[in-house]
Amino acid sequence: EVQLVESGGGLVHPGGSLRLSCEASGFSLNSYPMNWVRQGPGKGLEWVSHISTTRNTIYYADSVKGRFTVSRDSARNSVNLQMNSLRVEDTAVYYCARAGPYMDVWGQGTTVTVSS
Amino acid sequence: EIVLTQSPATLSLTPGERVTLSCRASQSVSNYLAWYQQRPGQAPRLLIYDASNRATGIPARFSGSGSGTDFTLTISSLESEDFAVYYCHQRSNWPSTFGGGTKIEIK
């Protein structure tokens, strides 16, 4: 079964850091571009980041640029999102999604709460 | 940044009704537009890609049309499982963007 599973969410203070991971099963994540998308409480979807298969192309939303870093771990068939300098407004469910080129496979999401 | 505006924000409908959702882009996205469905507590699901192509396993009652700046998603006859939030999404230009969503609720 084709599946994505996110992990690494939790409660963090403003200014803190978290590292999210997205692991794939049933397919090689290395063969697909990947996106991170988030959804704040009661809000709509917000695209966060994109990484190409070769890592040559990486994009970020302006709201996270300079604070978040997306990367691949080929050995673990995973994609990571390093989130630094977290703000209250980063509180959301974070989804990883396969971008082939549209987001046809999504994880169940991991919740990040930024609060003092 | 391309802004996608969805209308209406909310629709109150009954099963069996036909519904058309609108998504308007602030500039042309060609046909690089998708529609996603999100049920409460679930991840989004791809319905339509490239404006008019149904994704794998999506029932034929869902159809998409449009190009450039104006797009529609039509559900020919609402089923109970279709009451959800629908988002349009463009991948024409970075940053990729989503519309604000249309919620279809039971009347």
Short mmCIF file of N, CA, C and O in Angstrom, two decimals, chain B:
data_model
loop_
_atom_site.label_atom_id
_atom_site.label_comp_id
_atom_site.label_asym_id
_atom_site.label_seq_id
_atom_site.Cartn_x
_atom_site.Cartn_y
_atom_site.Cartn_z
N GLU B 1 2.54 36.51 -6.28
CA GLU B 1 1.84 35.31 -5.85
C GLU B 1 0.45 35.27 -6.48
O GLU B 1 -0.26 36.28 -6.51
N ILE B 2 0.10 34.11 -7.00
CA ILE B 2 -1.23 33.96 -7.61
C ILE B 2 -2.25 33.71 -6.50
O ILE B 2 -2.11 32.77 -5.70
N VAL B 3 -3.27 34.52 -6.48
CA VAL B 3 -4.35 34.38 -5.49
C VAL B 3 -5.51 33.63 -6.14
O VAL B 3 -5.96 33.99 -7.24
N LEU B 4 -5.96 32.58 -5.46
CA LEU B 4 -7.12 31.83 -5.92
C LEU B 4 -8.31 32.18 -5.03
O LEU B 4 -8.24 32.04 -3.80
N THR B 5 -9.40 32.62 -5.65
CA THR B 5 -10.59 33.02 -4.91
C THR B 5 -11.70 32.03 -5.20
O THR B 5 -12.12 31.88 -6.36
N GLN B 6 -12.16 31.37 -4.16
CA GLN B 6 -13.23 30.39 -4.32
C GLN B 6 -14.57 30.97 -3.88
O GLN B 6 -14.64 31.74 -2.91
N SER B 7 -15.60 30.60 -4.59
CA SER B 7 -16.94 31.04 -4.21
C SER B 7 -17.96 29.95 -4.53
O SER B 7 -17.76 29.16 -5.46
N PRO B 8 -19.03 29.90 -3.72
CA PRO B 8 -19.19 30.64 -2.47
C PRO B 8 -18.36 30.01 -1.36
O PRO B 8 -17.76 28.96 -1.56
N ALA B 9 -18.34 30.63 -0.21
CA ALA B 9 -17.59 30.08 0.92
C ALA B 9 -18.29 28.86 1.51
O ALA B 9 -17.64 27.92 1.95
N THR B 10 -19.62 28.92 1.51
CA THR B 10 -20.42 27.83 2.08
C THR B 10 -21.65 27.60 1.23
O THR B 10 -22.24 28.56 0.70
N LEU B 11 -22.02 26.34 1.09
CA LEU B 11 -23.26 25.96 0.40
C LEU B 11 -24.02 25.00 1.30
O LEU B 11 -23.42 24.07 1.85
N SER B 12 -25.32 25.23 1.44
CA SER B 12 -26.19 24.32 2.20
C SER B 12 -27.08 23.60 1.20
O SER B 12 -27.93 24.23 0.57
N LEU B 13 -26.89 22.30 1.07
CA LEU B 13 -27.56 21.55 0.02
C LEU B 13 -28.09 20.22 0.56
O LEU B 13 -27.76 19.82 1.69
N THR B 14 -28.89 19.56 -0.26
CA THR B 14 -29.43 18.26 0.12
C THR B 14 -28.87 17.19 -0.82
O THR B 14 -28.51 17.50 -1.98
N PRO B 15 -28.80 15.96 -0.36
CA PRO B 15 -28.32 14.87 -1.24
C PRO B 15 -29.13 14.82 -2.53
O PRO B 15 -30.35 15.02 -2.53
N GLY B 16 -28.43 14.55 -3.64
CA GLY B 16 -29.08 14.47 -4.94
C GLY B 16 -28.99 15.75 -5.74
O GLY B 16 -29.20 15.73 -6.96
N GLU B 17 -28.70 16.87 -5.07
CA GLU B 17 -28.59 18.13 -5.80
C GLU B 17 -27.32 18.20 -6.63
O GLU B 17 -26.31 17.56 -6.32
N ARG B 18 -27.39 19.00 -7.66
CA ARG B 18 -26.22 19.29 -8.50
C ARG B 18 -25.57 20.57 -7.96
O ARG B 18 -26.26 21.51 -7.57
N VAL B 19 -24.24 20.59 -7.93
CA VAL B 19 -23.55 21.74 -7.37
C VAL B 19 -22.37 22.12 -8.26
O VAL B 19 -21.69 21.24 -8.80
N THR B 20 -22.15 23.42 -8.38
CA THR B 20 -21.00 23.94 -9.12
C THR B 20 -20.23 24.89 -8.23
O THR B 20 -20.80 25.85 -7.70
N LEU B 21 -18.94 24.60 -8.06
CA LEU B 21 -18.06 25.44 -7.26
C LEU B 21 -17.16 26.23 -8.20
O LEU B 21 -16.75 25.72 -9.25
N SER B 22 -16.81 27.44 -7.78
CA SER B 22 -16.01 28.32 -8.62
C SER B 22 -14.65 28.61 -7.99
O SER B 22 -14.53 28.73 -6.77
N CYS B 23 -13.66 28.73 -8.85
CA CYS B 23 -12.30 29.11 -8.44
C CYS B 23 -11.76 30.08 -9.49
O CYS B 23 -11.71 29.73 -10.68
N ARG B 24 -11.39 31.27 -9.04
CA ARG B 24 -10.89 32.28 -9.96
C ARG B 24 -9.47 32.66 -9.56
O ARG B 24 -9.20 32.94 -8.39
N ALA B 25 -8.58 32.65 -10.56
CA ALA B 25 -7.17 32.98 -10.32
C ALA B 25 -6.89 34.44 -10.66
O ALA B 25 -7.48 34.99 -11.59
N SER B 26 -5.96 35.05 -9.91
CA SER B 26 -5.64 36.46 -10.12
C SER B 26 -4.84 36.68 -11.41
O SER B 26 -4.74 37.82 -11.87
N GLN B 27 -4.28 35.62 -11.96
CA GLN B 27 -3.65 35.66 -13.27
C GLN B 27 -3.70 34.25 -13.84
O GLN B 27 -3.99 33.30 -13.12
N SER B 28 -3.42 34.13 -15.12
CA SER B 28 -3.59 32.84 -15.77
C SER B 28 -2.71 31.76 -15.14
O SER B 28 -1.52 31.98 -14.88
N VAL B 29 -3.31 30.59 -14.93
CA VAL B 29 -2.57 29.41 -14.48
C VAL B 29 -2.63 28.33 -15.55
O VAL B 29 -2.33 27.16 -15.27
N SER B 30 -3.00 28.73 -16.79
CA SER B 30 -3.19 27.78 -17.87
C SER B 30 -4.19 26.71 -17.39
O SER B 30 -5.28 27.06 -16.95
N ASN B 31 -3.83 25.45 -17.45
CA ASN B 31 -4.71 24.41 -16.91
C ASN B 31 -4.08 23.72 -15.71
O ASN B 31 -4.48 22.61 -15.34
N TYR B 32 -3.08 24.38 -15.09
CA TYR B 32 -2.36 23.75 -13.98
C TYR B 32 -3.10 23.94 -12.67
O TYR B 32 -2.59 24.54 -11.70
N LEU B 33 -4.31 23.43 -12.65
CA LEU B 33 -5.17 23.61 -11.49
C LEU B 33 -5.74 22.27 -11.06
O LEU B 33 -6.10 21.43 -11.90
N ALA B 34 -5.81 22.08 -9.75
CA ALA B 34 -6.35 20.85 -9.17
C ALA B 34 -7.44 21.20 -8.17
O ALA B 34 -7.51 22.31 -7.65
N TRP B 35 -8.27 20.20 -7.89
CA TRP B 35 -9.29 20.30 -6.84
C TRP B 35 -9.05 19.18 -5.84
O TRP B 35 -8.78 18.03 -6.20
N TYR B 36 -9.19 19.54 -4.57
CA TYR B 36 -9.03 18.58 -3.48
C TYR B 36 -10.29 18.60 -2.61
O TYR B 36 -10.91 19.66 -2.43
N GLN B 37 -10.61 17.46 -2.06
CA GLN B 37 -11.71 17.32 -1.11
C GLN B 37 -11.11 17.03 0.26
O GLN B 37 -10.19 16.22 0.37
N GLN B 38 -11.63 17.67 1.29
CA GLN B 38 -11.19 17.36 2.65
C GLN B 38 -12.39 17.14 3.55
O GLN B 38 -13.18 18.06 3.78
N ARG B 39 -12.51 15.93 4.03
CA ARG B 39 -13.55 15.61 5.01
C ARG B 39 -13.04 15.90 6.41
O ARG B 39 -11.83 15.93 6.63
N PRO B 40 -13.94 16.13 7.37
CA PRO B 40 -13.49 16.47 8.73
C PRO B 40 -12.54 15.43 9.31
O PRO B 40 -12.81 14.22 9.24
N GLY B 41 -11.43 15.90 9.84
CA GLY B 41 -10.47 15.02 10.48
C GLY B 41 -9.61 14.20 9.54
O GLY B 41 -8.85 13.33 9.99
N GLN B 42 -9.73 14.46 8.24
CA GLN B 42 -8.97 13.69 7.26
C GLN B 42 -8.02 14.58 6.47
O GLN B 42 -8.20 15.80 6.42
N ALA B 43 -7.05 13.94 5.86
CA ALA B 43 -6.17 14.65 4.95
C ALA B 43 -6.91 14.96 3.65
O ALA B 43 -7.91 14.30 3.31
N PRO B 44 -6.47 15.97 2.93
CA PRO B 44 -7.09 16.24 1.62
C PRO B 44 -6.91 15.06 0.66
O PRO B 44 -6.00 14.25 0.80
N ARG B 45 -7.81 15.01 -0.32
CA ARG B 45 -7.77 13.96 -1.33
C ARG B 45 -7.86 14.62 -2.70
O ARG B 45 -8.73 15.47 -2.93
N LEU B 46 -6.97 14.22 -3.60
CA LEU B 46 -6.98 14.77 -4.96
C LEU B 46 -8.19 14.27 -5.72
O LEU B 46 -8.42 13.06 -5.81
N LEU B 47 -8.97 15.20 -6.27
CA LEU B 47 -10.14 14.86 -7.08
C LEU B 47 -9.86 15.04 -8.57
O LEU B 47 -10.13 14.15 -9.37
N ILE B 48 -9.42 16.22 -8.92
CA ILE B 48 -9.26 16.65 -10.31
C ILE B 48 -7.88 17.26 -10.48
O ILE B 48 -7.44 18.02 -9.61
N TYR B 49 -7.20 16.93 -11.57
CA TYR B 49 -5.92 17.56 -11.87
C TYR B 49 -5.92 18.07 -13.31
O TYR B 49 -6.74 17.63 -14.12
N ASP B 50 -5.01 19.01 -13.57
CA ASP B 50 -4.97 19.65 -14.90
C ASP B 50 -6.36 20.12 -15.32
O ASP B 50 -6.77 19.97 -16.47
N ALA B 51 -7.07 20.66 -14.36
CA ALA B 51 -8.37 21.33 -14.52
C ALA B 51 -9.54 20.40 -14.81
O ALA B 51 -10.67 20.69 -14.38
N SER B 52 -9.31 19.31 -15.53
CA SER B 52 -10.47 18.53 -15.96
C SER B 52 -10.29 17.01 -15.91
O SER B 52 -11.18 16.28 -16.35
N ASN B 53 -9.17 16.54 -15.38
CA ASN B 53 -8.92 15.10 -15.34
C ASN B 53 -9.20 14.53 -13.95
O ASN B 53 -8.66 15.02 -12.96
N ARG B 54 -10.05 13.50 -13.90
CA ARG B 54 -10.33 12.88 -12.62
C ARG B 54 -9.14 12.04 -12.16
O ARG B 54 -8.53 11.31 -12.96
N ALA B 55 -8.83 12.16 -10.88
CA ALA B 55 -7.76 11.34 -10.31
C ALA B 55 -8.23 9.89 -10.19
O ALA B 55 -9.44 9.60 -10.30
N THR B 56 -7.29 9.02 -9.96
CA THR B 56 -7.59 7.59 -9.86
C THR B 56 -8.63 7.33 -8.76
O THR B 56 -8.49 7.81 -7.63
N GLY B 57 -9.67 6.59 -9.13
CA GLY B 57 -10.67 6.18 -8.15
C GLY B 57 -11.74 7.20 -7.85
O GLY B 57 -12.62 6.93 -7.02
N ILE B 58 -11.71 8.34 -8.51
CA ILE B 58 -12.71 9.39 -8.24
C ILE B 58 -13.96 9.11 -9.08
O ILE B 58 -13.87 8.91 -10.29
N PRO B 59 -15.13 9.14 -8.44
CA PRO B 59 -16.37 8.83 -9.17
C PRO B 59 -16.66 9.81 -10.29
O PRO B 59 -16.28 10.97 -10.24
N ALA B 60 -17.39 9.32 -11.27
CA ALA B 60 -17.68 10.12 -12.46
C ALA B 60 -18.59 11.30 -12.18
O ALA B 60 -18.72 12.20 -13.02
N ARG B 61 -19.23 11.35 -11.02
CA ARG B 61 -20.11 12.49 -10.72
C ARG B 61 -19.30 13.78 -10.48
O ARG B 61 -19.86 14.88 -10.48
N PHE B 62 -18.00 13.63 -10.31
CA PHE B 62 -17.12 14.79 -10.17
C PHE B 62 -16.54 15.15 -11.53
O PHE B 62 -16.00 14.29 -12.24
N SER B 63 -16.65 16.44 -11.90
CA SER B 63 -16.03 16.89 -13.13
C SER B 63 -15.48 18.30 -12.95
O SER B 63 -16.00 19.08 -12.15
N GLY B 64 -14.44 18.59 -13.70
CA GLY B 64 -13.82 19.90 -13.63
C GLY B 64 -13.71 20.51 -15.01
O GLY B 64 -13.62 19.78 -16.01
N SER B 65 -13.75 21.83 -15.06
CA SER B 65 -13.59 22.52 -16.33
C SER B 65 -12.92 23.87 -16.10
O SER B 65 -12.81 24.34 -14.96
N GLY B 66 -12.52 24.48 -17.22
CA GLY B 66 -11.93 25.81 -17.18
C GLY B 66 -10.48 25.82 -17.62
O GLY B 66 -9.84 24.78 -17.76
N SER B 67 -10.00 27.02 -17.83
CA SER B 67 -8.60 27.25 -18.15
C SER B 67 -8.32 28.75 -18.00
O SER B 67 -9.25 29.56 -17.99
N GLY B 68 -7.05 29.07 -17.86
CA GLY B 68 -6.70 30.48 -17.69
C GLY B 68 -6.95 30.95 -16.28
O GLY B 68 -6.17 30.65 -15.37
N THR B 69 -8.05 31.66 -16.07
CA THR B 69 -8.33 32.22 -14.74
C THR B 69 -9.63 31.73 -14.11
O THR B 69 -9.85 31.98 -12.92
N ASP B 70 -10.48 31.08 -14.86
CA ASP B 70 -11.79 30.67 -14.33
C ASP B 70 -12.00 29.17 -14.42
O ASP B 70 -11.90 28.59 -15.51
N PHE B 71 -12.31 28.58 -13.28
CA PHE B 71 -12.44 27.13 -13.18
C PHE B 71 -13.68 26.76 -12.38
O PHE B 71 -14.11 27.52 -11.50
N THR B 72 -14.24 25.60 -12.70
CA THR B 72 -15.37 25.10 -11.94
C THR B 72 -15.19 23.62 -11.63
O THR B 72 -14.59 22.87 -12.40
N LEU B 73 -15.73 23.24 -10.48
CA LEU B 73 -15.85 21.84 -10.09
C LEU B 73 -17.35 21.57 -9.98
O LEU B 73 -18.06 22.30 -9.27
N THR B 74 -17.81 20.55 -10.66
CA THR B 74 -19.21 20.19 -10.63
C THR B 74 -19.38 18.80 -10.04
O THR B 74 -18.64 17.88 -10.39
N ILE B 75 -20.35 18.69 -9.14
CA ILE B 75 -20.78 17.39 -8.62
C ILE B 75 -22.19 17.19 -9.12
O ILE B 75 -23.09 17.98 -8.78
N SER B 76 -22.39 16.19 -9.94
CA SER B 76 -23.67 16.07 -10.66
C SER B 76 -24.84 15.72 -9.74
O SER B 76 -25.96 16.16 -9.96
N SER B 77 -24.57 14.92 -8.71
CA SER B 77 -25.63 14.53 -7.78
C SER B 77 -24.96 14.22 -6.44
O SER B 77 -24.25 13.21 -6.32
N LEU B 78 -25.20 15.07 -5.46
CA LEU B 78 -24.49 14.94 -4.19
C LEU B 78 -24.83 13.64 -3.46
O LEU B 78 -26.00 13.30 -3.29
N GLU B 79 -23.78 12.98 -3.03
CA GLU B 79 -23.92 11.83 -2.14
C GLU B 79 -23.57 12.28 -0.72
O GLU B 79 -22.93 13.32 -0.52
N SER B 80 -23.95 11.48 0.26
CA SER B 80 -23.73 11.87 1.66
C SER B 80 -22.25 12.09 1.96
O SER B 80 -21.88 12.97 2.74
N GLU B 81 -21.39 11.32 1.32
CA GLU B 81 -19.95 11.43 1.59
C GLU B 81 -19.31 12.65 0.92
O GLU B 81 -18.13 12.92 1.13
N ASP B 82 -20.08 13.38 0.12
CA ASP B 82 -19.54 14.54 -0.58
C ASP B 82 -19.62 15.81 0.27
O ASP B 82 -19.09 16.85 -0.14
N PHE B 83 -20.29 15.74 1.40
CA PHE B 83 -20.37 16.94 2.26
C PHE B 83 -19.02 17.11 2.94
O PHE B 83 -18.62 16.31 3.81
N ALA B 84 -18.32 18.14 2.52
CA ALA B 84 -16.90 18.30 2.87
C ALA B 84 -16.47 19.70 2.43
O ALA B 84 -17.29 20.50 1.97
N VAL B 85 -15.17 19.98 2.58
CA VAL B 85 -14.61 21.24 2.10
C VAL B 85 -13.79 20.93 0.84
O VAL B 85 -13.07 19.93 0.78
N TYR B 86 -13.92 21.82 -0.15
CA TYR B 86 -13.24 21.65 -1.42
C TYR B 86 -12.28 22.82 -1.65
O TYR B 86 -12.65 23.98 -1.46
N TYR B 87 -11.06 22.48 -2.05
CA TYR B 87 -10.04 23.48 -2.30
C TYR B 87 -9.53 23.37 -3.73
O TYR B 87 -9.31 22.27 -4.24
N CYS B 88 -9.32 24.53 -4.36
CA CYS B 88 -8.59 24.52 -5.61
C CYS B 88 -7.13 24.86 -5.30
O CYS B 88 -6.82 25.43 -4.24
N HIS B 89 -6.25 24.48 -6.23
CA HIS B 89 -4.81 24.62 -6.00
C HIS B 89 -4.14 24.80 -7.35
O HIS B 89 -4.46 24.09 -8.30
N GLN B 90 -3.21 25.75 -7.43
CA GLN B 90 -2.48 25.96 -8.68
C GLN B 90 -1.01 25.64 -8.50
O GLN B 90 -0.40 25.89 -7.46
N ARG B 91 -0.44 25.04 -9.55
CA ARG B 91 0.99 24.73 -9.56
C ARG B 91 1.66 25.40 -10.77
O ARG B 91 2.74 25.03 -11.16
N SER B 92 0.99 26.42 -11.31
CA SER B 92 1.54 27.10 -12.48
C SER B 92 2.78 27.92 -12.12
O SER B 92 3.76 27.96 -12.88
N ASN B 93 2.67 28.63 -11.00
CA ASN B 93 3.76 29.52 -10.58
C ASN B 93 4.08 29.25 -9.12
O ASN B 93 3.19 28.94 -8.32
N TRP B 94 5.37 29.44 -8.78
CA TRP B 94 5.73 29.40 -7.37
C TRP B 94 5.59 30.79 -6.78
O TRP B 94 5.94 31.76 -7.43
N PRO B 95 5.10 30.93 -5.54
CA PRO B 95 4.69 29.85 -4.67
C PRO B 95 3.38 29.21 -5.11
O PRO B 95 2.47 29.90 -5.58
N SER B 96 3.31 27.91 -4.96
CA SER B 96 2.06 27.20 -5.17
C SER B 96 1.03 27.74 -4.18
O SER B 96 1.38 28.09 -3.04
N THR B 97 -0.22 27.85 -4.58
CA THR B 97 -1.22 28.42 -3.69
C THR B 97 -2.53 27.63 -3.74
O THR B 97 -2.84 26.98 -4.75
N PHE B 98 -3.26 27.74 -2.65
CA PHE B 98 -4.59 27.15 -2.52
C PHE B 98 -5.62 28.26 -2.44
O PHE B 98 -5.34 29.36 -1.96
N GLY B 99 -6.83 27.94 -2.88
CA GLY B 99 -7.95 28.81 -2.61
C GLY B 99 -8.38 28.66 -1.16
O GLY B 99 -7.93 27.76 -0.44
N GLY B 100 -9.28 29.53 -0.74
CA GLY B 100 -9.72 29.53 0.65
C GLY B 100 -10.69 28.42 1.02
O GLY B 100 -10.97 28.20 2.20
N GLY B 101 -11.21 27.74 0.00
CA GLY B 101 -12.10 26.61 0.26
C GLY B 101 -13.57 26.94 0.14
O GLY B 101 -13.99 28.08 0.38
N THR B 102 -14.35 25.95 -0.25
CA THR B 102 -15.82 26.01 -0.23
C THR B 102 -16.32 24.83 0.58
O THR B 102 -15.96 23.68 0.28
N LYS B 103 -17.12 25.12 1.57
CA LYS B 103 -17.69 24.07 2.41
C LYS B 103 -19.08 23.73 1.92
O LYS B 103 -19.93 24.62 1.76
N ILE B 104 -19.31 22.46 1.65
CA ILE B 104 -20.65 21.98 1.30
C ILE B 104 -21.21 21.29 2.54
O ILE B 104 -20.66 20.29 3.02
N GLU B 105 -22.28 21.86 3.07
CA GLU B 105 -22.90 21.30 4.27
C GLU B 105 -24.31 20.82 3.96
O GLU B 105 -24.93 21.23 2.99
N ILE B 106 -24.79 19.96 4.84
CA ILE B 106 -26.12 19.39 4.67
C ILE B 106 -27.17 20.41 5.11
O ILE B 106 -27.09 20.98 6.20
N LYS B 107 -28.14 20.63 4.24
CA LYS B 107 -29.21 21.59 4.54
C LYS B 107 -30.23 20.96 5.50
O LYS B 107 -30.64 19.82 5.30
#
